[in-house]
Amino acid sequence: MQDAGVRAARAHRVPTLRKLIDYIYTAEIEVTEENVQVLLPAASLLQLMDVRKNCCDFLQSQLHPTNCLGIRAFADVHACTELLQQANAYAEQHFPEVMLGEEFLSLSLDQVCSLISSDKLTVSSEEKVFEAVISWINYEKESRLEHMAKLMEHVRLPLLPRDYLVQTVEEEALIKNNNTCKDFLIEAMKYHLLPLDQRQLIKNPRTKPRTPVSLPKVMIVVGGQAPKAIRSVECYDFEEERWDQVAELPSRRCRAGVVFMAGNVYAVGGFNGSLRVRTVDVYDGVKDQWTSIASMQERRSTLGAAVLNDLLYAVGGFDGSTGLASVEAYSYKTNEWFFVAPMNTRRSSVGVGVVEGKLYAVGGYDGASRQCLSTVEQYNPATNEWTYVADMSTRRSGAGVGVLSGLLYATGGHDGPLVRKSVEVYDPGTNTWKQVADMNMCRRNAGVCAVNGLLYVVGGDDGSCNLASVEYYNPITDKWTLLPTSMSTGRSYAGVAVIHKPL
């Protein structure tokens, strides 16, 4: 009896051969997910170079954090040099998402070393590389434990914050039980103790900052009120200076919290035109599609949302009857929400931002005392506590809050009927707020994001109509400039996030 695998291979071969013969006569062929793995080697064998190139182009268009390492291996086997380079660059550029997948965990030791030693690895912090090593070892701990030192040689521990070295790296059992790894940790600690000018004199691969290729970015503007809740999602391409529509939300949504985390955009809670919701939808920019994940514990609209230590925090908001002080956090690793310590004050229409490992809740509206707030609270995840920091100079509900160069900006907002164009900035080092230049327009309920050293404020309303305009702040010149092109729709209460431009 013939082997089932051989029969299956033959069954594939016949239609593939037929397709290639048809191509020779018609110069037309359809490459699909189902046939590409058989078509490419067959085309190579028959030296049909156009078909081979079509297959490579198709695979390049399919690159995604979940499959790029597989495509890279396939390209390597079939000597598709250009596709191999593209898949490798893609894996480096999307490393924080790639390291979460099965393909990464199944790599050989040499393949992991090759990837994590690359200067081009795009990581917001070396923490990701350390976490990737620990995940890879733990995936098959018994057989991989002996490789711990070989891998840690490529983790740039001196570039990690001192707190992370002490609280996370030093406490990791895999480090504690390995003398070579402890030497790497001591090297990193010594590096932190040296004055800056002496640090420059240490030349080894672990003290050299990575230099990832700067990927073009796009700004995603999600939902909003125009004047009712809408499903529309717009995308601004900074390179081409133009707006495009992308996949719509599954349902109408405004007043949601929107963040970028682990390669995707999350739209959290909000208002669908009739109800405050608990639902959470996730946008994959590569596939241009939305999917739903676990809902929050509470309904929340006009909440603040931010990412800190790989957790998504949903802060305050309004549940339809009362302003909330409660705060919950979501782990994408477990797809679960859990409560953390509540704020000291109820805050709906609250702005949030993360600076140096702390989460800030800025202004908002306290339903209990019926007033807009100038107070600001700071959350420390290590102690699970909220404490007040310096007040803003003025009350702001619906302020757009963003972070640029380690400073927290509060833009616009309102105090009762008065909509503001003023902007102030908080320095956590001195616990002080100071005024900077006013925006061109009064805005409340605008979206905010930081890109390439500039702070963008998107849409909002001026108290009488929704705005389609976007302006950005340059801290070097202390000036606000309007983008020459506006969104297609005036939208208030939209959420904003920045992602790498999909291929």
Short mmCIF file of C-alpha atoms in Angstrom, two decimals:
data_model
loop_
_atom_site.label_atom_id
_atom_site.label_comp_id
_atom_site.label_asym_id
_atom_site.label_seq_id
_atom_site.Cartn_x
_atom_site.Cartn_y
_atom_site.Cartn_z
CA MET A 1 0.00 0.00 0.00
CA GLN A 2 1.41 3.37 -1.01
CA ASP A 3 2.41 5.88 1.62
CA ALA A 4 -0.33 8.53 2.10
CA GLY A 5 2.21 11.40 1.96
CA VAL A 6 3.54 10.26 -1.43
CA ARG A 7 -0.02 10.01 -2.79
CA ALA A 8 -0.82 13.52 -1.51
CA ALA A 9 2.33 14.93 -3.08
CA ARG A 10 1.45 13.31 -6.43
CA ALA A 11 -2.10 14.62 -6.20
CA HIS A 12 -0.65 18.14 -5.82
CA ARG A 13 1.89 17.66 -8.57
CA VAL A 14 -0.62 16.90 -11.34
CA PRO A 15 -2.70 20.14 -11.07
CA THR A 16 0.51 22.13 -10.51
CA LEU A 17 2.03 20.76 -13.71
CA ARG A 18 -1.22 21.48 -15.54
CA LYS A 19 -1.15 25.10 -14.22
CA LEU A 20 2.43 25.53 -15.45
CA ILE A 21 1.66 24.08 -18.89
CA ASP A 22 -1.36 26.44 -19.11
CA TYR A 23 0.94 29.30 -18.15
CA ILE A 24 3.35 28.48 -21.00
CA TYR A 25 0.44 28.87 -23.45
CA THR A 26 -1.49 31.74 -21.81
CA ALA A 27 1.15 33.65 -19.75
CA GLU A 28 -1.40 33.69 -16.90
CA ILE A 29 -1.23 31.94 -13.54
CA GLU A 30 -2.91 32.41 -10.17
CA VAL A 31 -0.69 32.09 -7.09
CA THR A 32 -2.57 31.28 -3.88
CA GLU A 33 -1.81 30.35 -0.27
CA GLU A 34 -2.75 26.75 -1.14
CA ASN A 35 -0.51 26.30 -4.20
CA VAL A 36 2.51 28.58 -3.63
CA GLN A 37 4.63 26.00 -1.75
CA VAL A 38 4.33 23.50 -4.62
CA LEU A 39 4.33 26.03 -7.44
CA LEU A 40 7.59 27.78 -6.50
CA PRO A 41 9.85 24.66 -6.47
CA ALA A 42 8.19 23.34 -9.65
CA ALA A 43 8.70 26.70 -11.42
CA SER A 44 12.35 26.71 -10.27
CA LEU A 45 12.84 23.20 -11.64
CA LEU A 46 11.37 24.14 -15.02
CA GLN A 47 13.22 27.48 -14.98
CA LEU A 48 9.99 29.47 -15.33
CA MET A 49 11.53 32.54 -13.70
CA ASP A 50 8.48 34.81 -14.05
CA VAL A 51 6.34 32.29 -12.14
CA ARG A 52 9.04 31.92 -9.50
CA LYS A 53 9.15 35.71 -9.10
CA ASN A 54 5.33 35.86 -8.83
CA CYS A 55 5.49 33.26 -6.05
CA CYS A 56 8.15 35.26 -4.19
CA ASP A 57 6.14 38.50 -4.59
CA PHE A 58 3.04 36.74 -3.29
CA LEU A 59 4.89 35.42 -0.22
CA GLN A 60 6.34 38.87 0.43
CA SER A 61 2.80 40.32 0.41
CA GLN A 62 1.77 37.70 2.99
CA LEU A 63 4.54 38.50 5.50
CA HIS A 64 3.16 38.72 9.04
CA PRO A 65 4.70 38.38 12.53
CA THR A 66 3.16 34.89 12.79
CA ASN A 67 4.64 33.52 9.51
CA CYS A 68 7.74 35.56 8.56
CA LEU A 69 10.22 33.07 10.05
CA GLY A 70 8.55 30.20 8.17
CA ILE A 71 8.66 32.17 4.92
CA ARG A 72 12.32 32.99 5.63
CA ALA A 73 13.14 29.27 6.03
CA PHE A 74 11.21 28.41 2.84
CA ALA A 75 13.07 31.14 0.91
CA ASP A 76 16.39 29.81 2.24
CA VAL A 77 15.66 26.23 1.09
CA HIS A 78 14.72 27.40 -2.42
CA ALA A 79 17.53 29.98 -2.73
CA CYS A 80 15.13 32.93 -3.11
CA THR A 81 17.74 35.46 -2.00
CA GLU A 82 15.61 38.61 -2.18
CA LEU A 83 12.64 37.03 -0.35
CA LEU A 84 15.03 35.67 2.28
CA GLN A 85 16.39 39.18 2.92
CA GLN A 86 12.89 40.70 3.02
CA ALA A 87 11.57 38.06 5.44
CA ASN A 88 14.63 38.47 7.65
CA ALA A 89 14.29 42.27 7.71
CA TYR A 90 10.59 41.88 8.48
CA ALA A 91 11.37 39.57 11.43
CA GLU A 92 13.90 42.10 12.78
CA GLN A 93 11.52 45.03 12.34
CA HIS A 94 8.58 43.26 14.03
CA PHE A 95 10.58 41.42 16.68
CA PRO A 96 8.33 42.27 19.69
CA GLU A 97 5.42 40.51 17.93
CA VAL A 98 7.52 37.76 16.28
CA MET A 99 8.95 36.64 19.65
CA LEU A 100 5.43 35.81 20.88
CA GLY A 101 4.79 33.24 18.15
CA GLU A 102 5.27 29.50 17.79
CA GLU A 103 7.73 29.97 14.90
CA PHE A 104 10.17 31.88 17.12
CA LEU A 105 9.93 29.33 19.94
CA SER A 106 10.71 26.53 17.45
CA LEU A 107 13.90 28.14 16.06
CA SER A 108 17.28 26.44 16.51
CA LEU A 109 19.89 27.92 18.87
CA ASP A 110 21.94 29.34 15.98
CA GLN A 111 18.85 30.96 14.42
CA VAL A 112 17.90 32.64 17.72
CA CYS A 113 21.49 33.87 18.22
CA SER A 114 21.58 35.24 14.70
CA LEU A 115 18.30 37.14 15.21
CA ILE A 116 18.96 38.62 18.67
CA SER A 117 22.54 39.62 17.86
CA SER A 118 21.40 41.83 14.97
CA ASP A 119 22.03 45.56 15.31
CA LYS A 120 18.91 46.10 13.17
CA LEU A 121 16.54 44.51 15.72
CA THR A 122 13.68 46.96 16.29
CA VAL A 123 12.88 46.94 20.03
CA SER A 124 11.65 49.79 22.20
CA SER A 125 13.89 48.45 24.96
CA GLU A 126 16.35 45.59 25.46
CA GLU A 127 13.78 44.12 27.89
CA LYS A 128 12.09 42.50 24.87
CA VAL A 129 15.29 40.65 23.92
CA PHE A 130 15.77 39.41 27.49
CA GLU A 131 12.13 38.22 27.64
CA ALA A 132 12.51 36.48 24.27
CA VAL A 133 15.53 34.50 25.52
CA ILE A 134 13.71 33.43 28.70
CA SER A 135 10.63 32.36 26.67
CA TRP A 136 12.73 30.36 24.19
CA ILE A 137 14.60 28.51 26.99
CA ASN A 138 11.41 27.79 28.97
CA TYR A 139 9.66 26.40 25.87
CA GLU A 140 11.83 23.25 26.05
CA LYS A 141 13.64 23.87 29.31
CA GLU A 142 15.42 20.55 29.84
CA SER A 143 17.15 20.43 26.46
CA ARG A 144 17.76 24.18 26.16
CA LEU A 145 18.99 25.11 29.64
CA GLU A 146 22.64 24.56 28.64
CA HIS A 147 22.34 27.33 25.99
CA MET A 148 21.47 30.09 28.48
CA ALA A 149 24.96 31.68 28.59
CA LYS A 150 25.37 31.52 24.78
CA LEU A 151 22.12 33.46 24.34
CA MET A 152 22.72 36.00 27.12
CA GLU A 153 25.96 36.95 25.41
CA HIS A 154 23.77 38.70 22.78
CA VAL A 155 21.43 40.50 25.22
CA ARG A 156 22.65 44.05 25.78
CA LEU A 157 22.11 44.06 29.55
CA PRO A 158 24.10 47.29 30.19
CA LEU A 159 21.45 49.16 28.15
CA LEU A 160 18.61 48.05 30.47
CA PRO A 161 17.35 50.40 33.23
CA ARG A 162 18.94 49.75 36.63
CA ASP A 163 15.55 48.97 38.23
CA TYR A 164 14.84 46.28 35.63
CA LEU A 165 18.29 44.71 36.18
CA VAL A 166 17.72 44.51 39.94
CA GLN A 167 14.02 43.62 40.04
CA THR A 168 13.72 41.32 37.00
CA VAL A 169 17.05 40.10 35.60
CA GLU A 170 18.71 39.40 38.96
CA GLU A 171 15.56 37.66 40.27
CA GLU A 172 15.27 35.34 37.23
CA ALA A 173 16.09 31.74 38.32
CA LEU A 174 17.75 30.97 34.96
CA ILE A 175 20.27 33.78 35.65
CA LYS A 176 20.79 32.93 39.34
CA ASN A 177 21.80 29.37 38.48
CA ASN A 178 24.36 30.26 35.81
CA ASN A 179 27.76 31.75 36.67
CA THR A 180 28.46 33.13 33.17
CA CYS A 181 25.08 34.90 33.17
CA LYS A 182 25.84 36.37 36.59
CA ASP A 183 29.08 37.77 35.11
CA PHE A 184 27.05 39.48 32.36
CA LEU A 185 24.79 40.97 35.06
CA ILE A 186 27.80 42.25 37.06
CA GLU A 187 29.18 43.81 33.86
CA ALA A 188 25.84 45.62 33.36
CA MET A 189 25.76 46.86 36.99
CA LYS A 190 29.34 48.17 36.71
CA TYR A 191 28.39 49.99 33.51
CA HIS A 192 25.61 51.82 35.40
CA LEU A 193 28.01 52.85 38.17
CA LEU A 194 30.46 54.50 35.78
CA PRO A 195 30.25 58.21 34.92
CA LEU A 196 28.95 58.91 31.40
CA ASP A 197 32.32 59.85 29.90
CA GLN A 198 33.90 56.57 31.10
CA ARG A 199 31.03 54.50 29.71
CA GLN A 200 32.02 55.62 26.21
CA LEU A 201 35.41 53.90 26.64
CA ILE A 202 33.89 50.45 27.12
CA LYS A 203 33.71 48.85 23.71
CA ASN A 204 31.90 45.52 23.50
CA PRO A 205 28.81 44.40 21.58
CA ARG A 206 26.63 44.52 24.71
CA THR A 207 27.17 48.24 25.33
CA LYS A 208 26.47 49.24 21.71
CA PRO A 209 22.92 50.59 21.18
CA ARG A 210 20.97 48.88 18.40
CA THR A 211 20.40 50.93 15.26
CA PRO A 212 17.15 49.63 13.77
CA VAL A 213 16.06 50.75 10.34
CA SER A 214 13.58 53.55 10.90
CA LEU A 215 10.33 52.20 9.49
CA PRO A 216 7.81 54.56 7.97
CA LYS A 217 4.87 55.07 10.32
CA VAL A 218 1.17 55.73 9.90
CA MET A 219 -1.35 57.26 12.29
CA ILE A 220 -4.62 55.40 12.79
CA VAL A 221 -7.68 57.45 13.88
CA VAL A 222 -10.40 55.18 15.24
CA GLY A 223 -14.14 55.90 15.30
CA GLY A 224 -15.37 59.03 17.03
CA GLN A 225 -18.43 61.24 17.08
CA ALA A 226 -19.42 62.84 13.74
CA PRO A 227 -21.94 63.89 15.15
CA LYS A 228 -23.09 60.35 16.12
CA ALA A 229 -20.80 57.41 16.86
CA ILE A 230 -19.19 56.15 13.62
CA ARG A 231 -17.39 52.98 12.44
CA SER A 232 -14.98 54.79 10.12
CA VAL A 233 -11.20 54.43 10.66
CA GLU A 234 -8.77 56.74 8.86
CA CYS A 235 -5.07 56.37 8.42
CA TYR A 236 -2.51 59.16 7.82
CA ASP A 237 0.67 58.24 5.95
CA PHE A 238 3.44 60.61 7.15
CA GLU A 239 5.67 59.76 4.17
CA GLU A 240 3.05 60.40 1.50
CA GLU A 241 1.22 63.09 3.51
CA ARG A 242 -2.20 61.69 2.74
CA TRP A 243 -5.27 60.17 4.41
CA ASP A 244 -6.79 56.77 3.49
CA GLN A 245 -9.76 54.82 4.82
CA VAL A 246 -8.91 51.40 6.33
CA ALA A 247 -11.10 48.56 7.66
CA GLU A 248 -14.10 49.86 9.61
CA LEU A 249 -14.76 48.97 13.24
CA PRO A 250 -17.09 45.98 13.77
CA SER A 251 -19.64 48.37 15.31
CA ARG A 252 -20.09 52.12 15.82
CA ARG A 253 -17.84 53.48 18.54
CA CYS A 254 -16.75 56.78 20.03
CA ARG A 255 -15.25 57.81 23.39
CA ALA A 256 -13.13 54.63 23.41
CA GLY A 257 -9.59 54.26 24.71
CA VAL A 258 -7.18 53.51 21.85
CA VAL A 259 -3.59 52.24 22.18
CA PHE A 260 -0.89 50.40 20.25
CA MET A 261 0.39 47.23 21.97
CA ALA A 262 2.32 44.16 20.79
CA GLY A 263 1.94 45.05 17.12
CA ASN A 264 -1.80 45.77 17.12
CA VAL A 265 -4.20 48.66 17.79
CA TYR A 266 -6.71 48.14 20.63
CA ALA A 267 -10.04 50.02 20.84
CA VAL A 268 -11.31 49.70 24.41
CA GLY A 269 -14.85 50.39 25.65
CA GLY A 270 -16.60 53.57 24.51
CA PHE A 271 -20.13 54.48 23.43
CA ASN A 272 -21.94 52.92 20.45
CA GLY A 273 -24.63 55.60 20.10
CA SER A 274 -26.99 54.08 22.63
CA LEU A 275 -24.93 52.15 25.24
CA ARG A 276 -21.63 52.40 27.08
CA VAL A 277 -19.77 49.20 26.24
CA ARG A 278 -17.24 46.80 27.77
CA THR A 279 -16.13 45.35 24.44
CA VAL A 280 -12.59 45.49 23.06
CA ASP A 281 -11.62 45.19 19.38
CA VAL A 282 -8.13 44.70 17.96
CA TYR A 283 -6.85 45.94 14.58
CA ASP A 284 -4.17 44.06 12.67
CA GLY A 285 -2.60 46.54 10.23
CA VAL A 286 -1.04 43.82 8.05
CA LYS A 287 -4.33 42.00 7.49
CA ASP A 288 -6.37 45.24 7.67
CA GLN A 289 -9.00 43.62 9.87
CA TRP A 290 -10.58 43.92 13.31
CA THR A 291 -11.25 41.04 15.74
CA SER A 292 -12.86 41.00 19.20
CA ILE A 293 -11.11 39.90 22.39
CA ALA A 294 -12.08 39.57 26.07
CA SER A 295 -14.35 42.36 27.34
CA MET A 296 -13.55 44.57 30.33
CA GLN A 297 -15.21 43.94 33.69
CA GLU A 298 -16.99 47.33 33.61
CA ARG A 299 -18.68 49.42 30.94
CA ARG A 300 -16.55 52.52 30.29
CA SER A 301 -16.76 55.45 27.89
CA THR A 302 -14.54 58.59 27.98
CA LEU A 303 -11.90 56.44 29.69
CA GLY A 304 -8.14 56.82 29.52
CA ALA A 305 -6.10 53.95 28.03
CA ALA A 306 -2.33 53.38 28.13
CA VAL A 307 0.25 50.60 27.97
CA LEU A 308 2.71 50.00 30.79
CA ASN A 309 4.94 46.91 31.23
CA ASP A 310 3.07 44.95 28.54
CA LEU A 311 -0.31 45.55 30.22
CA LEU A 312 -3.13 47.69 28.81
CA TYR A 313 -4.71 49.90 31.50
CA ALA A 314 -8.30 51.17 31.25
CA VAL A 315 -8.59 54.14 33.60
CA GLY A 316 -11.79 55.70 34.96
CA GLY A 317 -14.50 56.73 32.47
CA PHE A 318 -18.30 56.83 32.66
CA ASP A 319 -20.51 53.71 32.84
CA GLY A 320 -23.80 55.38 31.85
CA SER A 321 -24.83 56.47 35.32
CA THR A 322 -21.69 57.40 37.25
CA GLY A 323 -18.08 58.50 36.81
CA LEU A 324 -15.57 55.78 37.68
CA ALA A 325 -12.48 55.74 39.87
CA SER A 326 -11.85 52.06 39.10
CA VAL A 327 -8.96 50.90 36.92
CA GLU A 328 -8.48 47.55 35.21
CA ALA A 329 -5.57 46.02 33.30
CA TYR A 330 -5.44 43.56 30.39
CA SER A 331 -2.75 41.03 29.59
CA TYR A 332 -2.60 40.03 25.91
CA LYS A 333 -0.62 36.95 26.99
CA THR A 334 -3.59 35.53 28.94
CA ASN A 335 -6.45 37.50 27.25
CA GLU A 336 -7.75 38.48 30.72
CA TRP A 337 -8.77 41.69 32.48
CA PHE A 338 -8.21 42.24 36.22
CA PHE A 339 -8.74 45.17 38.59
CA VAL A 340 -5.86 47.16 40.09
CA ALA A 341 -6.04 49.87 42.76
CA PRO A 342 -8.69 52.53 42.02
CA MET A 343 -7.80 56.22 41.70
CA ASN A 344 -8.43 58.62 44.59
CA THR A 345 -10.92 60.58 42.44
CA ARG A 346 -13.66 59.58 40.01
CA ARG A 347 -12.57 60.72 36.56
CA SER A 348 -14.49 60.57 33.29
CA SER A 349 -13.11 62.38 30.19
CA VAL A 350 -9.67 61.67 31.66
CA GLY A 351 -6.38 61.84 29.77
CA VAL A 352 -3.59 59.36 30.55
CA GLY A 353 0.09 58.97 29.73
CA VAL A 354 3.07 56.84 30.78
CA VAL A 355 6.41 58.40 31.74
CA GLU A 356 9.38 56.50 33.21
CA GLY A 357 7.38 53.47 34.31
CA LYS A 358 4.53 55.42 35.96
CA LEU A 359 0.97 55.96 34.69
CA TYR A 360 -0.58 59.44 35.00
CA ALA A 361 -4.29 60.30 35.06
CA VAL A 362 -4.75 63.96 34.11
CA GLY A 363 -7.79 66.14 34.87
CA GLY A 364 -11.22 64.90 33.74
CA TYR A 365 -14.66 65.37 35.24
CA ASP A 366 -15.69 64.31 38.74
CA GLY A 367 -19.40 63.42 38.53
CA ALA A 368 -19.73 63.43 42.33
CA SER A 369 -18.73 67.09 42.78
CA ARG A 370 -19.87 68.01 39.24
CA GLN A 371 -16.69 69.82 38.35
CA CYS A 372 -13.86 69.69 35.85
CA LEU A 373 -10.57 68.77 37.51
CA SER A 374 -7.08 70.26 37.60
CA THR A 375 -5.75 67.42 39.80
CA VAL A 376 -3.36 64.73 38.51
CA GLU A 377 -2.63 61.28 39.95
CA GLN A 378 0.32 58.95 39.40
CA TYR A 379 0.06 55.13 39.52
CA ASN A 380 3.07 53.05 40.52
CA PRO A 381 2.65 49.43 39.30
CA ALA A 382 5.35 48.19 41.73
CA THR A 383 3.32 49.26 44.78
CA ASN A 384 -0.17 49.24 43.15
CA GLU A 385 -0.85 52.72 44.55
CA TRP A 386 -2.16 56.04 43.22
CA THR A 387 -0.72 59.28 44.63
CA TYR A 388 -1.46 62.90 43.77
CA VAL A 389 1.24 64.92 42.01
CA ALA A 390 1.27 68.67 41.24
CA ASP A 391 -2.02 70.13 39.94
CA MET A 392 -2.25 71.67 36.49
CA SER A 393 -2.56 75.46 36.34
CA THR A 394 -6.15 75.13 35.15
CA ARG A 395 -9.12 72.72 35.16
CA ARG A 396 -9.24 70.48 32.09
CA SER A 397 -11.83 67.86 31.23
CA GLY A 398 -11.42 66.10 27.86
CA ALA A 399 -7.81 67.26 27.54
CA GLY A 400 -5.68 65.50 24.93
CA VAL A 401 -2.75 63.95 26.79
CA GLY A 402 0.48 62.80 25.15
CA VAL A 403 4.10 62.06 26.04
CA LEU A 404 7.12 63.46 24.24
CA SER A 405 10.78 63.13 25.35
CA GLY A 406 9.86 62.06 28.89
CA LEU A 407 7.44 64.97 29.45
CA LEU A 408 3.64 64.78 29.82
CA TYR A 409 1.56 67.24 27.74
CA ALA A 410 -2.03 68.27 28.48
CA THR A 411 -3.58 69.97 25.43
CA GLY A 412 -6.87 71.89 25.34
CA GLY A 413 -9.87 70.42 27.16
CA HIS A 414 -12.63 72.42 28.74
CA ASP A 415 -13.83 73.89 32.04
CA GLY A 416 -17.62 74.03 31.81
CA PRO A 417 -18.55 75.79 28.55
CA LEU A 418 -15.04 77.25 28.09
CA VAL A 419 -13.01 75.23 25.54
CA ARG A 420 -9.26 75.82 25.78
CA LYS A 421 -6.44 76.14 23.27
CA SER A 422 -3.80 76.41 26.01
CA VAL A 423 -1.24 73.62 26.58
CA GLU A 424 0.84 72.78 29.63
CA VAL A 425 3.62 70.28 30.17
CA TYR A 426 4.58 68.26 33.28
CA ASP A 427 8.13 67.33 34.20
CA PRO A 428 8.14 64.32 36.57
CA GLY A 429 11.74 65.12 37.59
CA THR A 430 10.73 68.44 39.17
CA ASN A 431 7.00 67.69 39.77
CA THR A 432 6.06 70.97 38.04
CA TRP A 433 3.76 72.10 35.23
CA LYS A 434 4.62 74.94 32.84
CA GLN A 435 2.76 76.60 29.97
CA VAL A 436 3.94 76.20 26.39
CA ALA A 437 2.60 77.78 23.19
CA ASP A 438 -1.18 77.67 22.60
CA MET A 439 -2.61 75.50 19.81
CA ASN A 440 -4.03 77.21 16.71
CA MET A 441 -7.55 76.11 17.66
CA CYS A 442 -9.57 75.48 20.81
CA ARG A 443 -9.98 71.71 21.14
CA ARG A 444 -11.45 69.24 23.59
CA ASN A 445 -11.88 65.46 23.25
CA ALA A 446 -9.06 65.29 20.67
CA GLY A 447 -6.77 62.33 20.03
CA VAL A 448 -3.04 62.73 20.72
CA CYS A 449 0.09 60.83 19.66
CA ALA A 450 3.83 61.45 19.39
CA VAL A 451 5.77 60.70 16.19
CA ASN A 452 9.38 61.55 15.25
CA GLY A 453 9.81 64.12 18.02
CA LEU A 454 6.52 65.94 17.30
CA LEU A 455 3.22 65.87 19.24
CA TYR A 456 0.09 65.52 17.06
CA VAL A 457 -3.39 66.59 18.22
CA VAL A 458 -6.15 65.13 16.06
CA GLY A 459 -9.72 66.38 15.61
CA GLY A 460 -11.82 67.01 18.71
CA ASP A 461 -14.46 69.74 18.93
CA ASP A 462 -14.36 73.45 19.71
CA GLY A 463 -17.59 73.50 21.70
CA SER A 464 -19.86 73.97 18.68
CA CYS A 465 -18.59 71.71 15.89
CA ASN A 466 -16.42 68.65 15.30
CA LEU A 467 -12.98 69.30 13.82
CA ALA A 468 -11.29 67.47 10.93
CA SER A 469 -8.01 69.38 11.29
CA VAL A 470 -4.79 68.09 12.84
CA GLU A 471 -1.98 70.17 14.30
CA TYR A 472 1.43 69.26 15.64
CA TYR A 473 3.78 70.78 18.23
CA ASN A 474 7.54 71.09 17.83
CA PRO A 475 9.15 71.41 21.30
CA ILE A 476 12.38 72.82 19.80
CA THR A 477 10.64 75.84 18.23
CA ASP A 478 7.69 75.91 20.73
CA LYS A 479 5.31 76.21 17.75
CA TRP A 480 2.07 74.55 16.62
CA THR A 481 1.55 73.90 12.88
CA LEU A 482 -1.63 72.73 11.12
CA LEU A 483 -1.27 69.70 8.83
CA PRO A 484 -2.04 70.84 5.26
CA THR A 485 -4.51 67.97 4.76
CA SER A 486 -7.40 67.27 7.11
CA MET A 487 -9.34 64.07 7.81
CA SER A 488 -12.30 63.28 5.55
CA THR A 489 -14.60 63.58 8.58
CA GLY A 490 -14.72 66.02 11.48
CA ARG A 491 -14.52 63.76 14.52
CA SER A 492 -14.52 64.34 18.24
CA TYR A 493 -13.83 61.59 20.82
CA ALA A 494 -11.78 59.54 18.31
CA GLY A 495 -8.84 57.43 19.49
CA VAL A 496 -5.38 57.68 17.91
CA ALA A 497 -2.45 55.26 17.65
CA VAL A 498 0.74 55.03 15.59
CA ILE A 499 1.81 51.82 13.84
CA HIS A 500 4.53 50.75 11.42
CA LYS A 501 3.34 51.21 7.86
CA PRO A 502 2.16 47.78 6.64
CA LEU A 503 4.02 46.47 3.57
#
